[in-house]
Amino acid sequence: MSKAIYPGSFDPVTLGHVDIIHRAAKMFDSLTVSVLNNSEKTPLFSVDERVKMLREVCKDLSNVKIDSFSGLTADYAQRSGTDVIIRGLRAITDFEYELQMAQTNRKILPTLDTVFLTTSLEYAYLSSSIVREVASYGGDIHEFVTPDIAEKVYSKLGVNRNGK
Ligand code: PNS
């Protein structure tokens, strides 16, 4: 059975992530989307909240599981019994960082491969930090995340858009 993991911060999960999840889910028998519990970052949403949001947006994908992890992605992949990491590539600016991560992961665990899926053009500009920033100024994020997540982001940031 082919299995892959898609690790990330997902703070929050965007429509760009959802696009990658749908496409990766078609390529593997089983896909685990996993939220990194990173003690060095101060996220907008807790790990539990991010896991819940991912569960909601993936509820119709029968071969997708949602999880969280701490520590190295390579160790997590090994514990999960997979040699494949999925990552989305948006633009050339992502490339250096993603290449460095993929190569570091292979150094830690030589059997580990990273499969890059190029983000669909309509989401090429999109990131969780853009979602948080636009929302923090009261901007419209409904083209970036699902309606339910948009409301959660505004509520978490204390932004009242007066029904807009
Ligand atoms: O969504 P993100 O923030 O771009 O995801 C980054 C993530 C979680 C994939 C990356 O930070 C990661 O793998 N962190 C775990 C620590 C680790 O394994 N570091 C070694 C690879 S550089």
PDB file of C-alpha atoms and ligand atoms in Angstrom:
ATOM      1  CA  MET A   1       0.000   0.000   0.000  1.00  0.00           C
ATOM      2  CA  SER A   2       1.469   3.381  -0.990  1.00  0.00           C
ATOM      3  CA  LYS A   3       1.522   5.921   1.796  1.00  0.00           C
ATOM      4  CA  ALA A   4       2.635   9.540   2.090  1.00  0.00           C
ATOM      5  CA  ILE A   5       2.682  12.274   4.703  1.00  0.00           C
ATOM      6  CA  TYR A   6       2.024  15.954   4.100  1.00  0.00           C
ATOM      7  CA  PRO A   7       3.584  17.862   7.016  1.00  0.00           C
ATOM      8  CA  GLY A   8       3.144  21.572   7.627  1.00  0.00           C
ATOM      9  CA  SER A   9       2.027  24.335   9.943  1.00  0.00           C
ATOM     10  CA  PHE A  10      -1.460  24.784   8.396  1.00  0.00           C
ATOM     11  CA  ASP A  11      -2.099  27.937  10.460  1.00  0.00           C
ATOM     12  CA  PRO A  12      -4.746  27.902   9.038  1.00  0.00           C
ATOM     13  CA  VAL A  13      -5.214  25.404   6.192  1.00  0.00           C
ATOM     14  CA  THR A  14      -5.761  27.381   2.948  1.00  0.00           C
ATOM     15  CA  LEU A  15      -7.475  26.456  -0.319  1.00  0.00           C
ATOM     16  CA  GLY A  16      -3.948  26.056  -1.720  1.00  0.00           C
ATOM     17  CA  HIS A  17      -3.270  23.329   0.854  1.00  0.00           C
ATOM     18  CA  VAL A  18      -6.648  21.737   0.115  1.00  0.00           C
ATOM     19  CA  ASP A  19      -5.741  21.608  -3.586  1.00  0.00           C
ATOM     20  CA  ILE A  20      -2.453  19.829  -2.780  1.00  0.00           C
ATOM     21  CA  ILE A  21      -4.247  17.414  -0.408  1.00  0.00           C
ATOM     22  CA  HIS A  22      -6.830  16.456  -3.067  1.00  0.00           C
ATOM     23  CA  ARG A  23      -4.170  15.864  -5.693  1.00  0.00           C
ATOM     24  CA  ALA A  24      -1.843  13.912  -3.378  1.00  0.00           C
ATOM     25  CA  ALA A  25      -4.772  11.800  -2.145  1.00  0.00           C
ATOM     26  CA  LYS A  26      -5.278  10.624  -5.732  1.00  0.00           C
ATOM     27  CA  MET A  27      -1.637   9.574  -6.022  1.00  0.00           C
ATOM     28  CA  PHE A  28      -1.348   7.481  -2.854  1.00  0.00           C
ATOM     29  CA  ASP A  29      -3.489   4.832  -1.199  1.00  0.00           C
ATOM     30  CA  SER A  30      -3.152   6.657   2.094  1.00  0.00           C
ATOM     31  CA  LEU A  31      -2.210  10.256   2.902  1.00  0.00           C
ATOM     32  CA  THR A  32      -1.627  11.625   6.387  1.00  0.00           C
ATOM     33  CA  VAL A  33      -1.746  15.394   6.705  1.00  0.00           C
ATOM     34  CA  SER A  34       0.151  16.257   9.847  1.00  0.00           C
ATOM     35  CA  VAL A  35       0.423  19.492  11.823  1.00  0.00           C
ATOM     36  CA  LEU A  36       3.830  20.286  13.278  1.00  0.00           C
ATOM     37  CA  ASN A  37       3.676  21.162  16.958  1.00  0.00           C
ATOM     38  CA  ASN A  38       6.426  23.797  16.826  1.00  0.00           C
ATOM     39  CA  SER A  39       7.308  25.246  20.229  1.00  0.00           C
ATOM     40  CA  GLU A  40       9.438  27.973  18.580  1.00  0.00           C
ATOM     41  CA  LYS A  41       6.524  29.592  16.769  1.00  0.00           C
ATOM     42  CA  THR A  42       3.532  31.367  18.264  1.00  0.00           C
ATOM     43  CA  PRO A  43       0.708  30.184  16.027  1.00  0.00           C
ATOM     44  CA  LEU A  44      -2.679  31.832  15.610  1.00  0.00           C
ATOM     45  CA  PHE A  45      -4.445  28.492  16.137  1.00  0.00           C
ATOM     46  CA  SER A  46      -3.519  25.733  18.576  1.00  0.00           C
ATOM     47  CA  VAL A  47      -2.469  22.355  17.165  1.00  0.00           C
ATOM     48  CA  ASP A  48      -5.865  20.916  18.193  1.00  0.00           C
ATOM     49  CA  GLU A  49      -7.721  23.695  16.398  1.00  0.00           C
ATOM     50  CA  ARG A  50      -5.630  23.223  13.253  1.00  0.00           C
ATOM     51  CA  VAL A  51      -6.202  19.455  13.354  1.00  0.00           C
ATOM     52  CA  LYS A  52      -9.972  20.041  13.708  1.00  0.00           C
ATOM     53  CA  MET A  53     -10.038  22.464  10.752  1.00  0.00           C
ATOM     54  CA  LEU A  54      -8.098  19.980   8.602  1.00  0.00           C
ATOM     55  CA  ARG A  55     -10.492  17.168   9.601  1.00  0.00           C
ATOM     56  CA  GLU A  56     -13.424  19.321   8.528  1.00  0.00           C
ATOM     57  CA  VAL A  57     -11.993  20.247   5.108  1.00  0.00           C
ATOM     58  CA  CYS A  58     -10.867  16.633   4.436  1.00  0.00           C
ATOM     59  CA  LYS A  59     -14.005  14.894   5.719  1.00  0.00           C
ATOM     60  CA  ASP A  60     -14.987  13.674   2.231  1.00  0.00           C
ATOM     61  CA  LEU A  61     -11.581  12.185   1.444  1.00  0.00           C
ATOM     62  CA  SER A  62     -11.720   8.607   2.685  1.00  0.00           C
ATOM     63  CA  ASN A  63      -7.979   7.894   2.344  1.00  0.00           C
ATOM     64  CA  VAL A  64      -6.830  11.057   4.155  1.00  0.00           C
ATOM     65  CA  LYS A  65      -6.018  11.056   7.862  1.00  0.00           C
ATOM     66  CA  ILE A  66      -5.149  14.039  10.024  1.00  0.00           C
ATOM     67  CA  ASP A  67      -2.478  13.897  12.709  1.00  0.00           C
ATOM     68  CA  SER A  68       0.042  16.077  14.543  1.00  0.00           C
ATOM     69  CA  PHE A  69       3.664  15.565  15.480  1.00  0.00           C
ATOM     70  CA  SER A  70       6.602  17.105  17.309  1.00  0.00           C
ATOM     71  CA  GLY A  71      10.280  16.874  16.445  1.00  0.00           C
ATOM     72  CA  LEU A  72      11.841  15.943  13.136  1.00  0.00           C
ATOM     73  CA  THR A  73       9.699  15.231  10.106  1.00  0.00           C
ATOM     74  CA  ALA A  74      12.086  12.430   9.098  1.00  0.00           C
ATOM     75  CA  ASP A  75      11.552  10.678  12.462  1.00  0.00           C
ATOM     76  CA  TYR A  76       7.814  11.158  12.126  1.00  0.00           C
ATOM     77  CA  ALA A  77       7.883   9.671   8.603  1.00  0.00           C
ATOM     78  CA  GLN A  78       9.789   6.654   9.896  1.00  0.00           C
ATOM     79  CA  ARG A  79       7.334   6.183  12.786  1.00  0.00           C
ATOM     80  CA  SER A  80       4.473   6.446  10.284  1.00  0.00           C
ATOM     81  CA  GLY A  81       5.968   3.769   8.065  1.00  0.00           C
ATOM     82  CA  THR A  82       6.381   5.925   4.977  1.00  0.00           C
ATOM     83  CA  ASP A  83       9.248   7.111   2.787  1.00  0.00           C
ATOM     84  CA  VAL A  84       7.350   9.869   1.005  1.00  0.00           C
ATOM     85  CA  ILE A  85       6.825  13.476   2.057  1.00  0.00           C
ATOM     86  CA  ILE A  86       4.474  15.701   0.058  1.00  0.00           C
ATOM     87  CA  ARG A  87       5.139  19.416  -0.240  1.00  0.00           C
ATOM     88  CA  GLY A  88       3.556  22.113  -2.374  1.00  0.00           C
ATOM     89  CA  LEU A  89       5.783  24.405  -4.445  1.00  0.00           C
ATOM     90  CA  ARG A  90       4.336  27.803  -5.251  1.00  0.00           C
ATOM     91  CA  ALA A  91       7.124  29.795  -6.808  1.00  0.00           C
ATOM     92  CA  ILE A  92      10.862  29.961  -7.223  1.00  0.00           C
ATOM     93  CA  THR A  93      11.025  31.703  -3.829  1.00  0.00           C
ATOM     94  CA  ASP A  94       9.881  28.442  -2.177  1.00  0.00           C
ATOM     95  CA  PHE A  95      12.442  26.399  -4.013  1.00  0.00           C
ATOM     96  CA  GLU A  96      15.601  27.084  -2.022  1.00  0.00           C
ATOM     97  CA  TYR A  97      13.983  26.422   1.347  1.00  0.00           C
ATOM     98  CA  GLU A  98      12.135  23.351   0.097  1.00  0.00           C
ATOM     99  CA  LEU A  99      15.252  21.910  -1.545  1.00  0.00           C
ATOM    100  CA  GLN A 100      17.229  22.438   1.656  1.00  0.00           C
ATOM    101  CA  MET A 101      14.523  20.717   3.708  1.00  0.00           C
ATOM    102  CA  ALA A 102      14.228  17.801   1.281  1.00  0.00           C
ATOM    103  CA  GLN A 103      17.992  17.301   1.236  1.00  0.00           C
ATOM    104  CA  THR A 104      18.268  17.586   5.030  1.00  0.00           C
ATOM    105  CA  ASN A 105      15.495  15.031   5.417  1.00  0.00           C
ATOM    106  CA  ARG A 106      17.323  12.644   3.082  1.00  0.00           C
ATOM    107  CA  LYS A 107      20.521  13.166   5.060  1.00  0.00           C
ATOM    108  CA  ILE A 108      18.668  12.213   8.255  1.00  0.00           C
ATOM    109  CA  LEU A 109      16.831   9.306   6.629  1.00  0.00           C
ATOM    110  CA  PRO A 110      18.343   8.288   3.251  1.00  0.00           C
ATOM    111  CA  THR A 111      15.256   6.340   2.163  1.00  0.00           C
ATOM    112  CA  LEU A 112      13.068   9.435   2.441  1.00  0.00           C
ATOM    113  CA  ASP A 113      11.897  11.202  -0.720  1.00  0.00           C
ATOM    114  CA  THR A 114      10.031  14.470  -1.087  1.00  0.00           C
ATOM    115  CA  VAL A 115       7.417  14.706  -3.819  1.00  0.00           C
ATOM    116  CA  PHE A 116       6.729  18.304  -4.855  1.00  0.00           C
ATOM    117  CA  LEU A 117       3.364  19.221  -6.312  1.00  0.00           C
ATOM    118  CA  THR A 118       3.269  22.576  -8.051  1.00  0.00           C
ATOM    119  CA  THR A 119       0.478  24.665  -6.637  1.00  0.00           C
ATOM    120  CA  SER A 120      -2.404  25.382  -9.009  1.00  0.00           C
ATOM    121  CA  LEU A 121      -1.916  28.846 -10.543  1.00  0.00           C
ATOM    122  CA  GLU A 122      -4.993  30.310  -8.844  1.00  0.00           C
ATOM    123  CA  TYR A 123      -3.350  29.698  -5.457  1.00  0.00           C
ATOM    124  CA  ALA A 124       0.236  30.548  -6.411  1.00  0.00           C
ATOM    125  CA  TYR A 125       0.271  33.706  -4.259  1.00  0.00           C
ATOM    126  CA  LEU A 126      -1.475  32.157  -1.282  1.00  0.00           C
ATOM    127  CA  SER A 127      -0.036  31.329   2.136  1.00  0.00           C
ATOM    128  CA  SER A 128      -1.366  31.015   5.676  1.00  0.00           C
ATOM    129  CA  SER A 129       0.550  34.157   6.668  1.00  0.00           C
ATOM    130  CA  ILE A 130      -1.140  36.135   3.842  1.00  0.00           C
ATOM    131  CA  VAL A 131      -4.511  34.897   5.138  1.00  0.00           C
ATOM    132  CA  ARG A 132      -3.678  36.023   8.686  1.00  0.00           C
ATOM    133  CA  GLU A 133      -2.362  39.397   7.523  1.00  0.00           C
ATOM    134  CA  VAL A 134      -5.287  40.256   5.207  1.00  0.00           C
ATOM    135  CA  ALA A 135      -7.784  39.161   7.879  1.00  0.00           C
ATOM    136  CA  SER A 136      -6.043  41.177  10.595  1.00  0.00           C
ATOM    137  CA  TYR A 137      -6.786  44.361   8.612  1.00  0.00           C
ATOM    138  CA  GLY A 138     -10.387  43.321   8.044  1.00  0.00           C
ATOM    139  CA  GLY A 139      -9.799  42.286   4.417  1.00  0.00           C
ATOM    140  CA  ASP A 140     -11.810  39.624   2.649  1.00  0.00           C
ATOM    141  CA  ILE A 141     -10.269  36.136   2.917  1.00  0.00           C
ATOM    142  CA  HIS A 142     -13.162  34.150   1.471  1.00  0.00           C
ATOM    143  CA  GLU A 143     -11.198  33.368  -1.684  1.00  0.00           C
ATOM    144  CA  PHE A 144      -8.329  32.013   0.401  1.00  0.00           C
ATOM    145  CA  VAL A 145      -9.982  29.639   2.893  1.00  0.00           C
ATOM    146  CA  THR A 146     -13.324  27.872   3.375  1.00  0.00           C
ATOM    147  CA  PRO A 147     -16.176  30.057   4.763  1.00  0.00           C
ATOM    148  CA  ASP A 148     -16.055  28.242   8.109  1.00  0.00           C
ATOM    149  CA  ILE A 149     -12.318  28.804   8.493  1.00  0.00           C
ATOM    150  CA  ALA A 150     -12.673  32.458   7.417  1.00  0.00           C
ATOM    151  CA  GLU A 151     -15.086  33.016  10.327  1.00  0.00           C
ATOM    152  CA  LYS A 152     -12.708  31.252  12.723  1.00  0.00           C
ATOM    153  CA  VAL A 153      -9.788  33.444  11.587  1.00  0.00           C
ATOM    154  CA  TYR A 154     -11.776  36.697  12.025  1.00  0.00           C
ATOM    155  CA  SER A 155     -13.054  35.566  15.392  1.00  0.00           C
ATOM    156  CA  LYS A 156      -9.579  34.555  16.598  1.00  0.00           C
ATOM    157  CA  LEU A 157      -8.181  37.925  15.494  1.00  0.00           C
ATOM    158  CA  GLY A 158     -11.103  39.799  17.045  1.00  0.00           C
ATOM    159  CA  VAL A 159     -12.006  41.317  13.657  1.00  0.00           C
ATOM    160  CA  ASN A 160     -15.610  42.407  13.160  1.00  0.00           C
ATOM    161  CA  ARG A 161     -16.418  42.837   9.459  1.00  0.00           C
ATOM    162  CA  ASN A 162     -19.994  44.020  10.118  1.00  0.00           C
ATOM    163  CA  GLY A 163     -21.583  41.297   8.000  1.00  0.00           C
ATOM    164  CA  LYS A 164     -19.298  41.938   4.981  1.00  0.00           C
TER     165      LYS A 164
HETATM  166  O1  PNS B   1       3.928  24.739   6.521  1.00  0.00           O
HETATM  167  P1  PNS B   1       5.384  24.959   6.782  1.00  0.00           P
HETATM  168  O2  PNS B   1       5.566  25.853   7.997  1.00  0.00           O
HETATM  169  O3  PNS B   1       6.128  25.477   5.574  1.00  0.00           O
HETATM  170  O4  PNS B   1       5.992  23.505   7.142  1.00  0.00           O
HETATM  171  C1  PNS B   1       7.340  23.352   7.473  1.00  0.00           C
HETATM  172  C2  PNS B   1       7.648  21.946   8.052  1.00  0.00           C
HETATM  173  C3  PNS B   1       6.726  21.624   9.196  1.00  0.00           C
HETATM  174  C4  PNS B   1       7.459  20.913   6.963  1.00  0.00           C
HETATM  175  C5  PNS B   1       9.140  21.987   8.491  1.00  0.00           C
HETATM  176  O5  PNS B   1       9.340  23.101   9.303  1.00  0.00           O
HETATM  177  C6  PNS B   1       9.551  20.737   9.242  1.00  0.00           C
HETATM  178  O6  PNS B   1       9.640  19.666   8.677  1.00  0.00           O
HETATM  179  N1  PNS B   1       9.796  20.906  10.565  1.00  0.00           N
HETATM  180  C7  PNS B   1      10.132  19.818  11.459  1.00  0.00           C
HETATM  181  C8  PNS B   1      11.591  19.908  11.887  1.00  0.00           C
HETATM  182  C9  PNS B   1      12.497  19.211  10.895  1.00  0.00           C
HETATM  183  O7  PNS B   1      12.302  18.062  10.561  1.00  0.00           O
HETATM  184  N2  PNS B   1      13.510  19.928  10.410  1.00  0.00           N
HETATM  185  C10 PNS B   1      14.456  19.330   9.461  1.00  0.00           C
HETATM  186  C11 PNS B   1      14.120  19.638   8.032  1.00  0.00           C
HETATM  187  S1  PNS B   1      14.764  21.237   7.666  1.00  0.00           S
END
